[in-house]
Amino acid sequence: MTGLSINHYLAPAGYSLTAFLDEAAAAGASGVGLTERSFAEIPVATLKPMLRERGLSVTSVNSAGFFLWGNPERARQQRSINTSLIQNAAELAADTVVLIGGGLHDFGPEDDITSLSRARSTFESELPAIIDEAERHGVRLGVEPMHPIRIFTKATLNTLAQTAALCDRHPKLGVVLDLFHCWWDPDLEPMLERLATRLTLVQLCGVVQPRQPELLPKRCLLREGVADVGGMLEMLHRFGYAKSFEFELFAHDLDGRTVSDTMRAVVNDFATLARGTYSFAPTADAHRHG
């Protein structure tokens, strides 16, 4: 365990990837999660030495999958994106490529979006080919189950029990555990014990429900909200998880904080929450900034 990685989704539009990497290193982060936007801004050949110079690993490449496009051209484009992300992950020795299945709305208005069983069957039928492609490049895929509120827009894989059963059928498939999507799961503890060896990455954040009841829950800092981040760390440690942790929060959830202030806060909060389970202390530079 070397510390906390930070996902590039944190950076608002117009915030350069170079600045993001500089801030992550200065805050004491051990790595970064990268996105399609990252690679559109800086090509991999240029990015690789930039990461090395800053002492940053790549914990995730986000996000492949999205298998439910009803439009054939859009599906073809997605396959090309998937291949590019896998190749980039291989070049950067990323821990995992995050795999998201796609939501019911991706079928398109011409299709029957109520066919949940067909959507799930379509998703699973696409897995062997992309697992084989990743294996050829020496890359591990981690499928990410998502909260049922994302069933129309992101994923029809929604519970940890469902995920464990899927992994039983696809032994080479790993799992990305995102606390935002799974903190509520009634089978959290037994499923984490069952899935611990399959986890390729754990993504962390706090979870808060805005006071307006019509709004969805959102991500927040690690020591805010209702999710027991410290308890999750203790549980994962007990079940033998010893891979990467990554903080994932989107730019629209910054709530007026700067990127750099947020990074320093989460790195220090992680060090506090992980004390006694995972050994990590922010760098001296991070302490000076904090």
Tab-separated table of C-alpha atoms in Angstrom:
chain	number	residue	atom	x	y	z
A	1	MET	CA	0.000	0.000	0.000
A	2	THR	CA	1.605	3.232	-1.158
A	3	GLY	CA	-1.148	5.792	-0.730
A	4	LEU	CA	-4.103	7.450	-2.355
A	5	SER	CA	-4.545	8.020	-6.074
A	6	ILE	CA	-6.789	10.789	-7.441
A	7	ASN	CA	-8.979	10.515	-10.522
A	8	HIS	CA	-8.739	13.147	-13.269
A	9	TYR	CA	-12.524	13.521	-13.218
A	10	LEU	CA	-11.883	15.955	-10.357
A	11	ALA	CA	-10.488	18.595	-12.734
A	12	PRO	CA	-12.993	21.057	-14.263
A	13	ALA	CA	-13.067	21.853	-17.967
A	14	GLY	CA	-10.136	24.069	-18.873
A	15	TYR	CA	-7.995	22.822	-15.984
A	16	SER	CA	-4.948	21.402	-17.724
A	17	LEU	CA	-3.835	17.831	-17.200
A	18	THR	CA	-0.312	19.112	-16.537
A	19	ALA	CA	-1.592	21.274	-13.682
A	20	PHE	CA	-3.624	18.346	-12.366
A	21	LEU	CA	-0.557	16.098	-12.292
A	22	ASP	CA	1.518	18.807	-10.627
A	23	GLU	CA	-1.124	19.354	-7.945
A	24	ALA	CA	-1.570	15.630	-7.343
A	25	ALA	CA	2.157	15.141	-6.792
A	26	ALA	CA	2.396	18.225	-4.565
A	27	ALA	CA	-0.533	16.999	-2.452
A	28	GLY	CA	1.208	13.691	-1.779
A	29	ALA	CA	-0.925	11.480	-4.022
A	30	SER	CA	0.713	8.257	-5.139
A	31	GLY	CA	-1.043	7.991	-8.474
A	32	VAL	CA	-3.835	9.155	-10.752
A	33	GLY	CA	-6.822	7.751	-12.559
A	34	LEU	CA	-6.945	8.800	-16.208
A	35	THR	CA	-9.862	9.286	-18.593
A	36	GLU	CA	-10.634	9.633	-22.300
A	37	ARG	CA	-10.254	13.375	-21.775
A	38	SER	CA	-6.741	12.847	-20.378
A	39	PHE	CA	-5.585	11.078	-23.524
A	40	ALA	CA	-7.277	13.603	-25.794
A	41	GLU	CA	-5.252	16.347	-24.115
A	42	ILE	CA	-1.836	14.682	-23.902
A	43	PRO	CA	-0.781	11.652	-25.973
A	44	VAL	CA	0.470	8.601	-24.112
A	45	ALA	CA	4.034	8.927	-25.416
A	46	THR	CA	4.257	12.392	-23.830
A	47	LEU	CA	2.262	11.487	-20.744
A	48	LYS	CA	4.389	8.518	-19.744
A	49	PRO	CA	7.558	10.482	-18.840
A	50	MET	CA	5.436	13.209	-17.201
A	51	LEU	CA	4.030	10.630	-14.805
A	52	ARG	CA	7.447	9.127	-14.131
A	53	GLU	CA	8.996	12.523	-13.384
A	54	ARG	CA	6.293	13.208	-10.785
A	55	GLY	CA	6.435	9.758	-9.221
A	56	LEU	CA	2.817	8.984	-10.118
A	57	SER	CA	1.440	5.588	-11.054
A	58	VAL	CA	-1.777	5.032	-13.020
A	59	THR	CA	-4.395	3.227	-10.967
A	60	SER	CA	-7.206	3.314	-13.511
A	61	VAL	CA	-8.084	4.068	-17.102
A	62	ASN	CA	-11.735	5.150	-17.437
A	63	SER	CA	-13.988	3.825	-18.861
A	64	ALA	CA	-14.438	0.997	-21.371
A	65	GLY	CA	-17.532	-1.074	-22.036
A	66	PHE	CA	-20.888	0.594	-22.788
A	67	PHE	CA	-22.065	-2.390	-24.791
A	68	LEU	CA	-25.744	-1.531	-25.153
A	69	TRP	CA	-25.681	1.051	-27.935
A	70	GLY	CA	-28.603	0.322	-30.254
A	71	ASN	CA	-27.094	2.453	-33.036
A	72	PRO	CA	-24.572	0.292	-34.994
A	73	GLU	CA	-22.265	3.217	-35.778
A	74	ARG	CA	-22.205	4.317	-32.157
A	75	ALA	CA	-21.452	0.731	-31.129
A	76	ARG	CA	-18.568	0.615	-33.634
A	77	GLN	CA	-17.161	3.862	-32.244
A	78	GLN	CA	-17.375	2.444	-28.740
A	79	ARG	CA	-15.416	-0.664	-29.712
A	80	SER	CA	-12.692	1.603	-31.085
A	81	ILE	CA	-12.667	3.605	-27.830
A	82	ASN	CA	-12.437	0.393	-25.817
A	83	THR	CA	-9.441	-0.803	-27.809
A	84	SER	CA	-7.697	2.575	-27.445
A	85	LEU	CA	-8.229	2.631	-23.680
A	86	ILE	CA	-6.875	-0.905	-23.308
A	87	GLN	CA	-3.799	-0.049	-25.380
A	88	ASN	CA	-3.174	3.128	-23.379
A	89	ALA	CA	-3.530	1.227	-20.129
A	90	ALA	CA	-0.991	-1.332	-21.304
A	91	GLU	CA	1.495	1.382	-22.288
A	92	LEU	CA	1.156	3.080	-18.891
A	93	ALA	CA	1.097	-0.166	-16.853
A	94	ALA	CA	-2.238	0.878	-15.333
A	95	ASP	CA	-3.642	-1.231	-12.513
A	96	THR	CA	-7.022	-1.631	-14.178
A	97	VAL	CA	-9.285	-0.583	-17.024
A	98	VAL	CA	-12.667	0.280	-15.560
A	99	LEU	CA	-15.480	-1.554	-17.336
A	100	ILE	CA	-19.031	-0.132	-17.293
A	101	GLY	CA	-21.750	-2.128	-19.009
A	102	GLY	CA	-24.073	0.598	-20.256
A	103	GLY	CA	-27.592	1.654	-19.318
A	104	LEU	CA	-31.041	0.834	-20.611
A	105	HIS	CA	-31.325	4.169	-22.418
A	106	ASP	CA	-28.335	3.280	-24.609
A	107	PHE	CA	-30.559	0.887	-26.551
A	108	GLY	CA	-32.108	3.956	-28.170
A	109	PRO	CA	-35.722	5.108	-28.638
A	110	GLU	CA	-36.289	2.526	-31.360
A	111	ASP	CA	-35.754	-0.298	-28.911
A	112	ASP	CA	-37.602	-1.621	-25.872
A	113	ILE	CA	-35.824	0.011	-22.941
A	114	THR	CA	-37.921	-1.979	-20.487
A	115	SER	CA	-36.144	-5.229	-21.328
A	116	LEU	CA	-33.787	-5.383	-18.377
A	117	SER	CA	-33.085	-9.085	-18.720
A	118	ARG	CA	-32.168	-8.622	-22.401
A	119	ALA	CA	-29.875	-5.718	-21.539
A	120	ARG	CA	-28.067	-7.790	-18.934
A	121	SER	CA	-27.782	-10.713	-21.330
A	122	THR	CA	-26.373	-8.449	-24.067
A	123	PHE	CA	-23.829	-6.998	-21.646
A	124	GLU	CA	-22.625	-10.421	-20.540
A	125	SER	CA	-22.415	-11.740	-24.106
A	126	GLU	CA	-19.914	-8.959	-24.917
A	127	LEU	CA	-17.587	-9.766	-22.005
A	128	PRO	CA	-15.519	-12.676	-23.415
A	129	ALA	CA	-14.240	-10.681	-26.405
A	130	ILE	CA	-13.117	-7.650	-24.392
A	131	ILE	CA	-11.618	-9.829	-21.636
A	132	ASP	CA	-9.567	-11.641	-24.299
A	133	GLU	CA	-8.499	-8.342	-25.860
A	134	ALA	CA	-7.349	-6.995	-22.503
A	135	GLU	CA	-5.484	-10.225	-21.745
A	136	ARG	CA	-3.607	-9.987	-25.047
A	137	HIS	CA	-2.343	-6.577	-23.938
A	138	GLY	CA	-1.538	-7.687	-20.400
A	139	VAL	CA	-4.287	-5.489	-18.933
A	140	ARG	CA	-6.750	-6.337	-16.148
A	141	LEU	CA	-10.391	-5.356	-16.558
A	142	GLY	CA	-12.371	-4.364	-13.494
A	143	VAL	CA	-16.140	-4.302	-13.925
A	144	GLU	CA	-17.870	-1.651	-11.824
A	145	PRO	CA	-21.282	-2.333	-10.301
A	146	MET	CA	-23.327	0.841	-9.934
A	147	HIS	CA	-26.186	1.961	-7.721
A	148	PRO	CA	-29.621	1.120	-9.194
A	149	ILE	CA	-30.261	4.829	-9.779
A	150	ARG	CA	-27.794	4.474	-12.698
A	151	ILE	CA	-29.613	1.569	-14.329
A	152	PHE	CA	-30.955	3.711	-17.188
A	153	THR	CA	-27.833	5.777	-17.834
A	154	LYS	CA	-24.779	3.699	-16.885
A	155	ALA	CA	-25.083	0.101	-15.742
A	156	THR	CA	-27.473	-2.802	-15.332
A	157	LEU	CA	-24.943	-4.453	-12.998
A	158	ASN	CA	-26.117	-3.078	-9.673
A	159	THR	CA	-25.420	-5.265	-6.633
A	160	LEU	CA	-22.364	-6.989	-5.235
A	161	ALA	CA	-24.122	-10.362	-5.205
A	162	GLN	CA	-24.924	-9.926	-8.909
A	163	THR	CA	-21.282	-8.969	-9.514
A	164	ALA	CA	-19.927	-11.993	-7.638
A	165	ALA	CA	-22.145	-14.327	-9.679
A	166	LEU	CA	-20.950	-12.670	-12.899
A	167	CYS	CA	-17.313	-13.142	-11.868
A	168	ASP	CA	-17.964	-16.811	-11.140
A	169	ARG	CA	-18.982	-17.178	-14.781
A	170	HIS	CA	-16.010	-15.116	-16.041
A	171	PRO	CA	-12.947	-16.069	-13.959
A	172	LYS	CA	-10.599	-13.566	-15.639
A	173	LEU	CA	-12.825	-10.576	-14.876
A	174	GLY	CA	-11.838	-8.288	-12.003
A	175	VAL	CA	-13.977	-5.863	-10.016
A	176	VAL	CA	-13.727	-2.134	-9.337
A	177	LEU	CA	-15.414	-1.332	-6.044
A	178	ASP	CA	-16.717	2.251	-5.878
A	179	LEU	CA	-17.866	3.179	-2.376
A	180	PHE	CA	-20.357	5.685	-3.800
A	181	HIS	CA	-22.243	2.885	-5.523
A	182	CYS	CA	-21.980	0.092	-2.954
A	183	TRP	CA	-21.945	1.605	0.568
A	184	TRP	CA	-25.669	0.839	0.956
A	185	ASP	CA	-25.495	-2.803	-0.195
A	186	PRO	CA	-27.032	-5.054	2.499
A	187	ASP	CA	-24.570	-7.827	1.574
A	188	LEU	CA	-21.534	-5.546	1.703
A	189	GLU	CA	-19.448	-7.481	4.229
A	190	PRO	CA	-19.964	-11.057	2.969
A	191	MET	CA	-19.616	-9.934	-0.645
A	192	LEU	CA	-16.379	-8.054	0.060
A	193	GLU	CA	-14.998	-11.175	1.671
A	194	ARG	CA	-16.011	-13.185	-1.379
A	195	LEU	CA	-14.701	-10.626	-3.901
A	196	ALA	CA	-11.531	-9.443	-2.117
A	197	THR	CA	-9.147	-11.362	-4.364
A	198	ARG	CA	-10.989	-10.150	-7.479
A	199	LEU	CA	-10.756	-6.444	-6.671
A	200	THR	CA	-8.460	-4.538	-9.026
A	201	LEU	CA	-9.186	-1.122	-7.479
A	202	VAL	CA	-11.198	0.481	-4.683
A	203	GLN	CA	-12.573	3.967	-5.373
A	204	LEU	CA	-13.376	6.110	-2.354
A	205	CYS	CA	-15.416	9.207	-1.596
A	206	GLY	CA	-17.935	10.400	0.925
A	207	VAL	CA	-21.650	10.240	0.117
A	208	VAL	CA	-24.069	13.055	0.936
A	209	GLN	CA	-27.772	13.526	0.255
A	210	PRO	CA	-28.690	17.149	-0.565
A	211	ARG	CA	-31.519	18.533	1.566
A	212	GLN	CA	-33.721	18.905	-1.493
A	213	PRO	CA	-35.337	15.442	-1.682
A	214	GLU	CA	-35.720	15.591	-5.449
A	215	LEU	CA	-31.918	15.692	-5.912
A	216	LEU	CA	-29.758	12.570	-6.165
A	217	PRO	CA	-27.037	11.697	-3.642
A	218	LYS	CA	-23.625	13.103	-4.544
A	219	ARG	CA	-19.967	12.593	-3.797
A	220	CYS	CA	-18.109	14.550	-1.138
A	221	LEU	CA	-14.851	14.476	0.824
A	222	LEU	CA	-13.839	11.320	2.650
A	223	ARG	CA	-14.753	12.452	6.171
A	224	GLU	CA	-18.109	13.960	5.215
A	225	GLY	CA	-21.474	12.356	4.536
A	226	VAL	CA	-23.042	9.052	5.529
A	227	ALA	CA	-20.646	6.422	4.167
A	228	ASP	CA	-18.330	4.811	6.710
A	229	VAL	CA	-15.042	5.126	4.830
A	230	GLY	CA	-12.944	4.116	7.838
A	231	GLY	CA	-15.085	1.038	8.395
A	232	MET	CA	-14.717	0.110	4.733
A	233	LEU	CA	-10.931	0.358	4.979
A	234	GLU	CA	-10.901	-1.827	8.088
A	235	MET	CA	-13.114	-4.409	6.406
A	236	LEU	CA	-10.997	-4.518	3.247
A	237	HIS	CA	-7.829	-4.861	5.295
A	238	ARG	CA	-9.381	-7.738	7.245
A	239	PHE	CA	-10.197	-9.523	3.991
A	240	GLY	CA	-6.659	-9.082	2.631
A	241	TYR	CA	-7.089	-6.297	0.085
A	242	ALA	CA	-3.672	-4.740	-0.565
A	243	LYS	CA	-4.027	-2.944	-3.891
A	244	SER	CA	-4.740	0.652	-4.828
A	245	PHE	CA	-7.192	3.175	-3.430
A	246	GLU	CA	-8.390	6.014	-5.634
A	247	PHE	CA	-10.407	9.100	-4.731
A	248	GLU	CA	-13.147	9.774	-7.279
A	249	LEU	CA	-15.103	13.004	-7.188
A	250	PHE	CA	-16.369	14.940	-10.191
A	251	ALA	CA	-15.690	18.590	-10.867
A	252	HIS	CA	-19.348	19.531	-10.355
A	253	ASP	CA	-19.075	18.211	-6.779
A	254	LEU	CA	-16.219	20.523	-5.767
A	255	ASP	CA	-18.703	22.872	-4.055
A	256	GLY	CA	-16.471	25.937	-4.389
A	257	ARG	CA	-13.256	24.226	-3.285
A	258	THR	CA	-10.196	24.446	-5.482
A	259	VAL	CA	-8.725	21.320	-7.023
A	260	SER	CA	-5.512	21.684	-5.029
A	261	ASP	CA	-7.312	22.233	-1.700
A	262	THR	CA	-9.486	19.189	-2.351
A	263	MET	CA	-6.475	17.032	-3.164
A	264	ARG	CA	-4.609	18.031	-0.025
A	265	ALA	CA	-7.696	17.440	2.109
A	266	VAL	CA	-8.394	13.942	0.789
A	267	VAL	CA	-4.761	12.821	0.969
A	268	ASN	CA	-4.545	13.876	4.600
A	269	ASP	CA	-7.995	12.489	5.413
A	270	PHE	CA	-7.065	9.156	3.880
A	271	ALA	CA	-3.916	9.006	5.987
A	272	THR	CA	-6.030	9.575	9.112
A	273	LEU	CA	-8.763	7.099	8.178
A	274	ALA	CA	-6.281	4.413	7.132
A	275	ARG	CA	-4.206	4.662	10.298
A	276	GLY	CA	-4.029	1.267	11.945
A	277	THR	CA	-5.031	-0.581	8.785
A	278	TYR	CA	-3.157	0.703	5.731
A	279	SER	CA	0.227	2.310	6.251
A	280	PHE	CA	0.416	5.637	4.486
A	281	ALA	CA	1.572	9.149	5.305
A	282	PRO	CA	1.415	12.156	2.954
A	283	THR	CA	4.691	13.483	1.649
A	284	ALA	CA	6.544	16.277	3.389
A	285	ASP	CA	5.606	18.564	0.498
A	286	ALA	CA	1.932	17.821	1.114
A	287	HIS	CA	2.295	18.726	4.787
A	288	ARG	CA	3.863	22.066	3.858
A	289	HIS	CA	0.981	22.851	1.533
A	290	GLY	CA	-1.661	21.663	4.020
